[in-house]
């Protein structure tokens, strides 16, 4: 019996998701397919398929704020 796919959930800012959907759609891909490609390439390379860099502090702060805003609120 082949492996069954598993569900992975992550949170994105709605604007970021819309921009990603539009970009990947132009490439003939879905966001799900693009994320799967990223993960598979990371496994093949044994690392990120791009070179991560440290963002300036202002960009990092904005990313943290964005992530907190996108996360579900605790009851």
PDB file of C-alpha atoms in Angstrom:
ATOM      1  CA  UNK A   1       0.000   0.000   0.000  1.00  0.00           C
ATOM      2  CA  UNK A   2       1.503   3.381  -0.949  1.00  0.00           C
ATOM      3  CA  UNK A   3       2.178   6.024   1.684  1.00  0.00           C
ATOM      4  CA  UNK A   4      -0.802   8.230   2.349  1.00  0.00           C
ATOM      5  CA  UNK A   5      -0.240  12.008   2.396  1.00  0.00           C
ATOM      6  CA  UNK A   6      -0.376  13.756   5.753  1.00  0.00           C
ATOM      7  CA  UNK A   7      -1.919  17.113   6.525  1.00  0.00           C
ATOM      8  CA  UNK A   8       0.491  19.876   7.598  1.00  0.00           C
ATOM      9  CA  UNK A   9      -0.967  23.141   8.874  1.00  0.00           C
ATOM     10  CA  UNK A  10       0.857  26.451   9.096  1.00  0.00           C
ATOM     11  CA  UNK A  11      -0.233  30.060   9.407  1.00  0.00           C
ATOM     12  CA  UNK A  12       0.400  32.822   6.879  1.00  0.00           C
ATOM     13  CA  UNK A  13      -0.630  36.431   6.740  1.00  0.00           C
ATOM     14  CA  UNK A  14      -3.596  36.601   4.313  1.00  0.00           C
ATOM     15  CA  UNK A  15      -1.764  39.099   2.069  1.00  0.00           C
ATOM     16  CA  UNK A  16       1.331  36.875   1.901  1.00  0.00           C
ATOM     17  CA  UNK A  17      -0.832  33.861   1.004  1.00  0.00           C
ATOM     18  CA  UNK A  18      -2.640  35.806  -1.721  1.00  0.00           C
ATOM     19  CA  UNK A  19       0.670  36.994  -3.184  1.00  0.00           C
ATOM     20  CA  UNK A  20       2.098  33.464  -3.075  1.00  0.00           C
ATOM     21  CA  UNK A  21      -1.062  32.000  -4.646  1.00  0.00           C
ATOM     22  CA  UNK A  22      -0.848  34.546  -7.482  1.00  0.00           C
ATOM     23  CA  UNK A  23       2.864  33.924  -8.067  1.00  0.00           C
ATOM     24  CA  UNK A  24       2.616  30.139  -8.064  1.00  0.00           C
ATOM     25  CA  UNK A  25      -0.535  30.233 -10.192  1.00  0.00           C
ATOM     26  CA  UNK A  26       1.448  32.065 -12.876  1.00  0.00           C
ATOM     27  CA  UNK A  27       3.878  29.129 -12.745  1.00  0.00           C
ATOM     28  CA  UNK A  28       1.045  26.603 -13.035  1.00  0.00           C
ATOM     29  CA  UNK A  29       1.465  25.526  -9.399  1.00  0.00           C
ATOM     30  CA  UNK A  30      -0.582  25.595  -6.232  1.00  0.00           C
ATOM     31  CA  UNK A  31       0.832  26.795  -2.926  1.00  0.00           C
ATOM     32  CA  UNK A  32       0.655  23.183  -1.712  1.00  0.00           C
ATOM     33  CA  UNK A  33       2.723  21.967  -4.676  1.00  0.00           C
ATOM     34  CA  UNK A  34       5.273  24.765  -4.220  1.00  0.00           C
ATOM     35  CA  UNK A  35       5.706  23.940  -0.517  1.00  0.00           C
ATOM     36  CA  UNK A  36       6.057  20.230  -1.358  1.00  0.00           C
ATOM     37  CA  UNK A  37       8.712  21.102  -3.948  1.00  0.00           C
ATOM     38  CA  UNK A  38      10.576  23.200  -1.365  1.00  0.00           C
ATOM     39  CA  UNK A  39      10.556  20.355   1.171  1.00  0.00           C
ATOM     40  CA  UNK A  40      11.635  17.709  -1.354  1.00  0.00           C
ATOM     41  CA  UNK A  41      14.461  19.898  -2.674  1.00  0.00           C
ATOM     42  CA  UNK A  42      15.601  20.593   0.903  1.00  0.00           C
ATOM     43  CA  UNK A  43      15.768  16.845   1.543  1.00  0.00           C
ATOM     44  CA  UNK A  44      17.699  16.230  -1.694  1.00  0.00           C
ATOM     45  CA  UNK A  45      20.168  19.047  -0.951  1.00  0.00           C
ATOM     46  CA  UNK A  46      20.403  18.334   2.765  1.00  0.00           C
ATOM     47  CA  UNK A  47      19.832  22.054   3.317  1.00  0.00           C
ATOM     48  CA  UNK A  48      17.686  24.967   2.252  1.00  0.00           C
ATOM     49  CA  UNK A  49      17.403  25.227  -1.550  1.00  0.00           C
ATOM     50  CA  UNK A  50      18.517  28.849  -1.133  1.00  0.00           C
ATOM     51  CA  UNK A  51      20.976  30.635   1.116  1.00  0.00           C
ATOM     52  CA  UNK A  52      19.182  32.059   4.155  1.00  0.00           C
ATOM     53  CA  UNK A  53      20.410  35.466   5.235  1.00  0.00           C
ATOM     54  CA  UNK A  54      19.900  37.519   8.347  1.00  0.00           C
ATOM     55  CA  UNK A  55      17.316  40.228   7.758  1.00  0.00           C
ATOM     56  CA  UNK A  56      17.936  43.680   9.163  1.00  0.00           C
ATOM     57  CA  UNK A  57      16.440  44.070  12.648  1.00  0.00           C
ATOM     58  CA  UNK A  58      13.506  46.122  11.343  1.00  0.00           C
ATOM     59  CA  UNK A  59      12.560  43.368   8.869  1.00  0.00           C
ATOM     60  CA  UNK A  60      12.911  40.720  11.580  1.00  0.00           C
ATOM     61  CA  UNK A  61      10.655  42.680  13.927  1.00  0.00           C
ATOM     62  CA  UNK A  62       8.071  43.059  11.174  1.00  0.00           C
ATOM     63  CA  UNK A  63       8.194  39.307  10.482  1.00  0.00           C
ATOM     64  CA  UNK A  64       7.635  38.487  14.169  1.00  0.00           C
ATOM     65  CA  UNK A  65       4.732  40.929  14.379  1.00  0.00           C
ATOM     66  CA  UNK A  66       3.228  39.461  11.200  1.00  0.00           C
ATOM     67  CA  UNK A  67       3.573  35.893  12.481  1.00  0.00           C
ATOM     68  CA  UNK A  68       1.941  36.780  15.805  1.00  0.00           C
ATOM     69  CA  UNK A  69      -0.945  38.501  14.018  1.00  0.00           C
ATOM     70  CA  UNK A  70      -1.504  35.474  11.757  1.00  0.00           C
ATOM     71  CA  UNK A  71      -1.438  32.913  14.596  1.00  0.00           C
ATOM     72  CA  UNK A  72      -4.737  31.833  16.123  1.00  0.00           C
ATOM     73  CA  UNK A  73      -5.718  33.686  19.264  1.00  0.00           C
ATOM     74  CA  UNK A  74      -5.653  31.745  22.529  1.00  0.00           C
ATOM     75  CA  UNK A  75      -8.976  31.423  24.311  1.00  0.00           C
TER      76      UNK A  75
END
